[in-house]
Coordinates of C-alpha atoms in Angstrom, one line a residue:
M1 CA -0.5 0.7 10.4
T2 CA -3.1 -1.2 8.7
D3 CA -3.2 -5.1 9.6
I4 CA -2.7 -7.7 6.8
K5 CA -4.0 -11.2 6.8
M6 CA -1.8 -13.1 4.6
V7 CA -2.0 -16.6 3.1
R8 CA 1.2 -17.8 1.3
R9 CA 0.9 -20.7 -1.0
E10 CA 3.7 -23.1 -2.2
G11 CA 3.3 -23.5 -6.0
A12 CA 1.4 -20.1 -6.9
L13 CA 2.8 -18.6 -9.9
P14 CA 6.1 -20.8 -10.4
A15 CA 8.8 -19.0 -12.4
R16 CA 12.4 -18.6 -12.4
L17 CA 11.6 -14.8 -11.7
P18 CA 9.8 -13.8 -8.5
V19 CA 6.6 -13.5 -10.4
R20 CA 4.4 -14.4 -7.0
D21 CA 6.2 -11.6 -5.1
L22 CA 5.3 -9.0 -7.9
A23 CA 1.6 -10.1 -7.9
R24 CA 1.2 -10.3 -4.1
A25 CA 2.8 -6.9 -3.9
C26 CA 0.8 -5.3 -6.6
V27 CA -2.4 -6.7 -5.2
R28 CA -1.7 -5.7 -1.6
A29 CA -0.9 -2.1 -2.8
C30 CA -4.2 -2.0 -4.4
A31 CA -6.2 -3.5 -1.3
L32 CA -4.5 -1.2 1.2
A33 CA -5.3 2.0 -1.0
G34 CA -9.0 0.8 -1.4
A35 CA -9.2 0.2 2.2
E36 CA -7.7 3.6 3.1
L37 CA -9.9 5.5 0.9
G38 CA -12.9 3.7 2.3
A39 CA -11.9 4.7 5.9
V40 CA -11.4 8.1 5.2
R41 CA -14.8 8.5 3.2
A42 CA -16.6 6.4 5.8
G43 CA -14.9 8.2 8.8
L44 CA -13.7 5.0 10.2
R45 CA -11.2 5.4 13.2
E46 CA -8.8 2.4 11.7
V47 CA -8.3 1.0 8.1
P48 CA -10.0 -2.2 7.5
E49 CA -7.8 -5.3 7.6
V50 CA -6.6 -6.3 4.3
L51 CA -7.0 -9.9 3.1
L52 CA -4.4 -11.4 0.9
D53 CA -4.5 -14.9 -0.5
D54 CA -1.8 -16.0 -2.8
G55 CA -4.4 -18.7 -4.3
A56 CA -6.8 -15.6 -5.2
V57 CA -3.8 -13.6 -6.5
A58 CA -2.6 -16.7 -8.9
T59 CA -6.1 -17.4 -10.1
A60 CA -6.8 -13.6 -11.0
F61 CA -3.4 -13.0 -12.6
V62 CA -4.7 -15.7 -15.3
S63 CA -8.1 -14.8 -15.3
E64 CA -8.3 -14.7 -19.2
R65 CA -7.3 -18.4 -19.3
H66 CA -10.0 -19.4 -16.6
L67 CA -12.8 -17.4 -18.3
S68 CA -15.4 -19.7 -20.3
V69 CA -18.4 -18.5 -22.1
N70 CA -21.2 -21.2 -22.1
G71 CA -18.5 -23.7 -21.5
R72 CA -16.2 -22.7 -24.4
A73 CA -12.6 -22.1 -23.4
P74 CA -11.1 -18.7 -24.5
V75 CA -9.0 -17.6 -27.1
T76 CA -6.0 -15.9 -25.7
F77 CA -3.3 -15.8 -28.7
A78 CA -4.1 -15.7 -32.4
P79 CA -1.9 -17.9 -34.6
L80 CA 0.4 -15.2 -35.6
S81 CA 1.1 -14.1 -32.2
R82 CA 4.1 -16.2 -31.2
F83 CA 7.8 -16.6 -31.2
W84 CA 9.5 -17.2 -34.7
R85 CA 13.1 -18.2 -35.6
T86 CA 15.0 -15.5 -37.6
A87 CA 18.2 -15.9 -39.4
D88 CA 20.0 -14.7 -36.4
G89 CA 17.7 -15.7 -33.2
W90 CA 14.0 -15.1 -32.5
V91 CA 11.4 -12.4 -32.9
R92 CA 8.1 -12.3 -31.0
T93 CA 5.0 -11.0 -33.0
H94 CA 1.7 -9.7 -31.9
A95 CA -1.3 -10.1 -34.2
N96 CA -4.5 -10.8 -31.9
Y97 CA -6.3 -7.8 -33.7
P98 CA -7.2 -8.2 -37.2
H99 CA -5.5 -4.7 -38.3
H100 CA -2.2 -5.9 -36.5
R101 CA -2.5 -9.0 -38.3
E102 CA -2.7 -7.3 -41.7
R103 CA 0.1 -4.9 -41.0
L104 CA 2.3 -7.8 -40.1
L105 CA 1.6 -9.7 -43.5
S106 CA 1.9 -6.4 -45.4
A107 CA 5.5 -5.5 -43.7
L108 CA 6.6 -9.1 -44.7
G109 CA 4.9 -9.1 -48.2
V110 CA 3.6 -12.6 -47.7
S111 CA 0.7 -14.7 -46.6
E112 CA -0.1 -16.2 -43.6
A113 CA 1.2 -19.6 -44.8
D114 CA 4.6 -18.1 -45.7
V115 CA 5.3 -16.1 -42.7
E116 CA 7.6 -18.8 -41.0
R117 CA 10.1 -18.9 -44.2
A118 CA 9.9 -15.1 -44.5
L119 CA 10.8 -14.6 -40.8
A120 CA 13.6 -17.3 -41.0
E121 CA 15.4 -15.3 -44.1
R122 CA 15.6 -12.3 -42.1
S123 CA 17.4 -10.9 -38.9
A124 CA 15.3 -10.3 -35.8
L125 CA 16.2 -6.5 -35.9
E126 CA 15.3 -6.1 -39.4
V127 CA 12.1 -7.7 -38.9
E128 CA 11.6 -5.4 -35.9
E129 CA 12.0 -2.3 -37.7
A130 CA 10.2 -3.4 -40.7
V131 CA 7.1 -4.5 -38.8
Y132 CA 6.9 -1.4 -36.7
A133 CA 7.4 0.9 -39.6
A134 CA 4.3 -0.7 -41.1
G135 CA 2.1 -0.3 -37.9
G136 CA 2.2 -3.7 -36.9
L137 CA 4.1 -5.4 -33.8
A138 CA 7.2 -7.6 -33.5
V139 CA 10.1 -7.4 -31.3
A140 CA 13.6 -8.8 -31.5
V141 CA 14.3 -11.4 -28.4
R142 CA 17.0 -9.7 -26.5
T143 CA 18.8 -10.9 -23.7
A144 CA 18.8 -9.0 -20.5
E145 CA 22.4 -7.5 -21.2
E146 CA 21.4 -6.6 -24.5
W147 CA 18.2 -4.8 -23.5
A148 CA 20.2 -3.0 -20.7
A149 CA 22.5 -1.3 -23.5
H150 CA 19.4 -0.4 -25.5
P151 CA 18.9 3.3 -25.2
Q152 CA 15.2 2.8 -24.2
A153 CA 16.1 0.7 -21.3
A154 CA 18.4 3.4 -20.2
E155 CA 15.5 5.8 -20.2
V156 CA 13.1 3.4 -18.4
A157 CA 15.8 2.6 -15.6
R158 CA 15.8 6.7 -15.0
R159 CA 12.3 6.6 -14.0
P160 CA 10.5 5.5 -10.7
L161 CA 8.2 2.6 -10.7
V162 CA 5.1 4.8 -10.6
E163 CA 5.4 8.4 -11.9
R164 CA 3.1 11.2 -9.9
E165 CA 2.4 14.6 -10.5
R166 CA 0.0 16.8 -8.5
L167 CA -1.9 19.1 -10.5
D168 CA -2.5 22.5 -9.2
T169 CA -6.1 22.8 -10.0
A170 CA -8.6 22.3 -7.1
R171 CA -11.6 19.5 -7.3
V172 CA -14.9 20.8 -8.7
R173 CA -17.1 18.0 -7.3
A174 CA -16.6 16.6 -3.8
L175 CA -17.3 13.0 -3.2
P176 CA -20.0 12.5 -0.8
P177 CA -19.1 10.4 2.6
L178 CA -19.8 6.9 2.7
P179 CA -22.1 5.0 5.3
P180 CA -19.9 3.1 7.5
P181 CA -20.0 -1.0 7.4
P182 CA -22.3 -3.1 7.9
A183 CA -23.0 -2.4 4.5
P184 CA -20.2 -3.5 1.8
L185 CA -17.8 -0.7 2.0
L186 CA -17.4 0.8 -1.6
P187 CA -14.5 3.1 -1.5
A188 CA -15.0 4.4 -5.0
A189 CA -18.7 4.8 -4.8
G190 CA -19.9 7.6 -6.8
V191 CA -16.5 8.1 -8.6
R192 CA -16.9 8.5 -12.5
V193 CA -14.0 6.8 -14.7
L194 CA -13.8 7.1 -18.2
D195 CA -12.2 4.2 -19.4
L196 CA -9.9 4.8 -22.6
T197 CA -8.0 1.5 -22.3
R198 CA -7.6 -1.7 -24.2
V199 CA -5.3 -4.7 -23.5
L200 CA -4.8 -5.6 -20.6
A201 CA -3.3 -3.7 -17.7
G202 CA -5.6 -0.9 -18.2
P203 CA -8.9 -2.8 -18.3
V204 CA -7.7 -4.8 -15.2
A205 CA -7.2 -1.5 -13.5
T206 CA -10.8 -0.2 -14.5
R207 CA -12.2 -3.5 -13.7
T208 CA -10.8 -3.2 -10.0
L209 CA -12.1 0.5 -9.7
A210 CA -15.7 -1.0 -10.8
L211 CA -15.4 -3.8 -7.9
L212 CA -14.8 -1.0 -5.6
G213 CA -17.9 0.9 -6.5
A214 CA -16.6 3.2 -9.5
D215 CA -19.1 4.1 -12.3
V216 CA -16.9 3.0 -15.0
L217 CA -17.8 3.7 -18.6
R218 CA -15.2 2.1 -21.2
V219 CA -15.4 4.1 -24.3
D220 CA -14.1 2.4 -27.7
P221 CA -14.0 3.7 -31.3
P222 CA -16.9 2.2 -33.1
G223 CA -14.8 0.8 -35.9
I224 CA -12.5 -1.2 -33.9
P225 CA -14.4 -3.7 -31.7
E226 CA -12.5 -5.3 -28.7
L227 CA -11.9 -8.8 -28.9
P228 CA -14.6 -10.8 -27.7
D229 CA -13.1 -13.0 -24.8
Q230 CA -11.0 -10.2 -23.7
H231 CA -14.0 -7.9 -23.4
A232 CA -15.9 -10.7 -21.2
D233 CA -13.1 -11.0 -19.1
T234 CA -12.4 -7.6 -18.1
G235 CA -15.9 -6.0 -18.5
F236 CA -17.0 -7.1 -15.0
G237 CA -18.7 -4.1 -13.1
K238 CA -18.3 -1.6 -16.5
R239 CA -20.3 -0.4 -18.9
S240 CA -19.3 -0.1 -22.5
A241 CA -20.2 2.5 -24.9
T242 CA -18.8 3.5 -28.3
L243 CA -17.8 7.2 -29.6
D244 CA -16.2 8.6 -32.8
L245 CA -14.3 11.3 -31.2
T246 CA -14.2 13.3 -34.5
H247 CA -18.1 13.3 -35.1
D248 CA -19.3 12.5 -31.3
R249 CA -17.1 15.2 -29.8
A250 CA -20.0 17.1 -27.9
A251 CA -20.9 13.6 -26.3
F252 CA -17.4 13.0 -25.0
E253 CA -17.0 16.4 -23.5
E254 CA -20.3 16.1 -21.8
L255 CA -18.8 12.8 -20.2
L256 CA -15.7 14.7 -19.3
R257 CA -17.3 17.4 -17.7
E258 CA -18.7 15.0 -14.9
A259 CA -15.5 12.7 -14.6
D260 CA -13.5 12.2 -11.7
V261 CA -10.9 10.0 -13.5
V262 CA -9.8 9.2 -16.8
V263 CA -7.6 6.3 -17.6
T264 CA -5.8 5.9 -21.0
G265 CA -3.9 3.1 -22.4
Y266 CA -3.2 3.9 -26.1
R267 CA 0.2 4.3 -27.1
P268 CA 1.6 7.7 -26.1
G269 CA 0.5 10.5 -28.3
A270 CA -2.1 8.4 -30.1
L271 CA -4.7 10.6 -28.3
D272 CA -3.1 13.9 -28.3
R273 CA -4.7 14.9 -31.7
F274 CA -7.9 14.6 -30.1
G275 CA -7.0 16.9 -27.3
L276 CA -6.8 14.1 -24.6
G277 CA -3.4 14.8 -23.2
P278 CA -3.2 15.1 -19.3
E279 CA -2.7 18.8 -19.5
A280 CA -5.6 19.4 -22.1
L281 CA -7.9 17.3 -19.9
V282 CA -7.2 18.7 -16.7
E283 CA -7.6 22.3 -18.5
R284 CA -11.2 21.3 -19.3
R285 CA -11.7 19.4 -16.0
P286 CA -10.2 20.8 -13.0
G287 CA -9.5 18.2 -10.2
L288 CA -9.6 15.4 -12.8
I289 CA -7.3 12.3 -11.6
V290 CA -5.4 10.9 -15.1
G291 CA -3.9 7.5 -15.1
Q292 CA -1.6 6.6 -18.1
L293 CA -0.3 3.4 -19.2
S294 CA 2.2 2.7 -21.8
A295 CA 4.3 -0.2 -22.9
W296 CA 7.6 1.3 -23.2
G297 CA 7.1 4.6 -21.4
A298 CA 6.2 8.0 -22.7
Y299 CA 9.8 8.9 -23.4
G300 CA 13.2 7.8 -25.4
P301 CA 13.2 6.4 -28.5
W302 CA 10.5 3.9 -28.3
G303 CA 8.2 6.5 -26.4
G304 CA 5.6 6.3 -29.4
R305 CA 5.8 2.4 -30.0
R306 CA 2.9 0.3 -29.4
G307 CA 3.5 -2.8 -27.3
F308 CA 2.0 -5.8 -25.4
D309 CA 3.0 -7.9 -22.2
S310 CA 4.3 -10.5 -24.5
L311 CA 6.6 -8.2 -26.5
V312 CA 7.9 -6.6 -23.4
Q313 CA 8.9 -9.7 -21.9
A314 CA 10.7 -10.7 -25.4
A315 CA 12.6 -7.3 -25.4
T316 CA 13.6 -6.9 -22.0
G317 CA 15.4 -10.6 -21.7
I318 CA 12.4 -12.0 -19.6
A319 CA 11.6 -14.5 -22.5
L320 CA 15.3 -15.8 -22.5
L321 CA 15.3 -15.9 -18.7
Q322 CA 12.2 -17.9 -18.6
G323 CA 13.4 -20.1 -21.5
S324 CA 16.8 -20.5 -23.4
P325 CA 18.4 -19.3 -26.4
E326 CA 17.1 -22.6 -28.2
Q327 CA 13.5 -21.9 -27.3
P328 CA 12.2 -18.5 -25.8
G329 CA 9.6 -19.1 -22.6
A330 CA 7.2 -16.4 -21.1
L331 CA 6.1 -16.1 -17.5
P332 CA 3.4 -18.2 -16.1
A333 CA 0.9 -15.1 -16.4
Q334 CA 0.9 -11.9 -18.4
A335 CA 2.3 -10.6 -15.1
L336 CA 3.3 -7.2 -16.5
D337 CA -0.1 -6.5 -17.6
H338 CA -1.8 -7.5 -14.4
G339 CA 0.8 -6.3 -12.0
T340 CA 0.6 -3.0 -13.6
G341 CA -3.1 -2.9 -13.7
Y342 CA -3.3 -3.5 -10.1
L343 CA -0.8 -0.6 -9.3
L344 CA -2.5 1.9 -11.5
A345 CA -5.8 1.0 -9.7
A346 CA -3.8 1.5 -6.4
E347 CA -2.3 4.7 -7.4
I348 CA -5.7 6.1 -8.6
L349 CA -7.4 5.1 -5.5
R350 CA -4.4 6.9 -3.5
A351 CA -4.9 9.9 -5.8
L352 CA -8.7 9.8 -4.8
T353 CA -7.9 9.7 -0.9
E354 CA -5.5 12.8 -1.4
R355 CA -8.0 14.7 -3.5
V356 CA -10.6 14.1 -0.6
Q357 CA -8.1 15.7 1.7
E358 CA -6.4 18.0 -0.2
G359 CA -8.6 18.9 -3.2
Y360 CA -6.0 18.5 -5.9
G361 CA -6.1 16.3 -9.0
R362 CA -3.1 13.7 -9.9
V363 CA -1.5 12.4 -13.0
V364 CA -0.1 9.0 -12.4
R365 CA 2.0 7.1 -15.4
L366 CA 3.1 3.6 -15.5
A367 CA 4.8 1.5 -18.2
L368 CA 5.1 -2.2 -18.5
A369 CA 8.8 -2.0 -19.3
R370 CA 9.2 -0.3 -16.0
T371 CA 7.4 -3.0 -14.0
A372 CA 9.7 -5.4 -16.1
R373 CA 12.6 -3.9 -14.7
W374 CA 10.9 -3.9 -11.2
L375 CA 10.5 -7.7 -11.9
T376 CA 14.3 -8.5 -13.1
D377 CA 16.3 -6.1 -11.1
E378 CA 14.5 -4.9 -8.1
I379 CA 12.4 -7.4 -6.4
T380 CA 13.9 -10.2 -4.0
A381 CA 12.0 -13.3 -3.8
E382 CA 10.9 -14.9 -0.3
T383 CA 12.3 -18.4 0.1
A384 CA 10.5 -19.5 3.0
A385 CA 7.2 -21.3 2.2
D386 CA 4.9 -21.2 5.2
G387 CA 1.7 -22.0 4.1
P388 CA -0.5 -24.7 2.1
A389 CA -0.1 -25.7 -1.5
Y390 CA -1.8 -23.8 -4.3
E391 CA -3.9 -26.9 -5.6
G392 CA -5.9 -25.2 -8.3
P393 CA -8.3 -22.1 -9.0
E394 CA -11.5 -23.5 -8.0
P395 CA -12.1 -21.8 -4.7
W396 CA -11.5 -18.4 -6.3
L397 CA -13.8 -19.1 -9.5
A398 CA -17.4 -18.0 -9.8
E399 CA -20.1 -18.3 -12.3
T400 CA -22.9 -16.0 -13.4
D401 CA -25.5 -15.6 -16.3
S402 CA -24.8 -12.7 -18.7
A403 CA -26.0 -11.1 -21.9
L404 CA -23.0 -13.0 -23.1
G405 CA -24.0 -16.3 -21.8
R406 CA -23.1 -18.3 -18.8
L407 CA -19.7 -17.3 -17.6
L408 CA -17.0 -18.8 -15.4
Y409 CA -14.6 -16.2 -14.2
A410 CA -12.0 -15.5 -11.5
R411 CA -13.1 -13.4 -8.7
S412 CA -10.9 -10.4 -7.8
P413 CA -8.2 -10.9 -5.5
V414 CA -8.6 -7.2 -3.8
S415 CA -10.2 -7.7 -0.8
F416 CA -10.3 -6.1 2.8
A417 CA -12.7 -6.5 6.0
G418 CA -16.3 -5.2 5.1
G419 CA -15.1 -4.8 1.4
P420 CA -17.0 -6.2 -1.6
V421 CA -16.8 -10.0 -2.5
D422 CA -17.6 -9.6 -6.2
W423 CA -18.5 -7.4 -8.9
S424 CA -22.0 -5.7 -8.9
R425 CA -22.8 -6.8 -12.4
P426 CA -21.3 -9.0 -15.2
P427 CA -19.9 -7.7 -18.7
G428 CA -22.7 -6.6 -21.2
V429 CA -22.6 -6.8 -25.1
W430 CA -19.6 -4.7 -26.1
G431 CA -20.5 -1.0 -27.2
S432 CA -24.2 -1.6 -26.1
D433 CA -24.5 1.0 -23.2
P434 CA -25.4 4.6 -23.9
A435 CA -22.5 7.0 -23.4
R436 CA -23.7 8.7 -20.1
W437 CA -23.1 8.6 -16.6
H438 CA -25.4 7.0 -14.0
A439 CA -27.4 9.6 -12.0
V440 CA -25.7 10.3 -8.5

């Protein structure tokens, strides 16, 4: 049994729903999994004590808001990413990326100045379907009861919070033993992680694996740059490269041949045409661990739809639970994204431990909508407050110089005795690194 040293703080992540409890549970699971892997690889008799502080957790769960670049505050949502009144209720749109903005405007057939009027003339469900048909992102704001009656909600409810599948292929590269402390215990040292994710859960997961020593290489298509502030927030510890999977396939296959983990965060089916489904990946790389993230789950009538945390909150009733029919609200953090990210990192770390012990890979799957169900229906909030108040993020913020400028950022909340206290490197310029692994 691993010891956990916990500091509870009153006022951390206040919400009508048990957000603090979700955040605490996700980070705890990740820290436990990291400490366990470190103990196994370093040959320790006991798993290191996990250190959990609500202040660190609350600060990290809004890391994108605490980021500053040369003193400039980040841009978290574009003007067209918000709640809008419709003829019969509300709709939530997401248009942070330029291509999503253009698809939203195309679906509505208006300029940006006329979006409010166009939406007010249509029903929320009509907008939802029209925008999705155009490849954009909009979701009708539903009550919890309306979501429960939706066929996608029924599919989500049938699944466990984390779907795990053992792959009957043995590893092809064993991880070497780690030296025991006093050197920082880096459980994922030597682990090669191919990061094919965007916004926000996937990058949070791989950022955490980088903290714990993994060689994380994020690969993006060259024609769709990441949003600069998002890259600055989630790029700590990683390298960033671009590859066109149509023309640079040989380079990608070379990366895959030496990867231990592949994490994907694009909508279900989007990577299948490139032969990047789990089965195809494992066929080419036995022993691989595959982590898959989606918004709605890779099943049901919405299985192929795009989605983001804010949209899942709107669809599943969270926006109305946090606000009201007169004005929908939002959680105090993008908790579905951050929480799912830490859960995914935890499951990958556990899969690595199992691979060390048994020699087999795993596929692990998580969905923001399933995390939302966990938050709304399955977590019981703690009522007792037995610790100090959360008085602000300052104790858990740090500064560093980088190729992007002077960064103020939130440190990771994942902590255990003898483990790392910060990332080994700040984020670099998006797409500026070579698409190859560090030498082992």
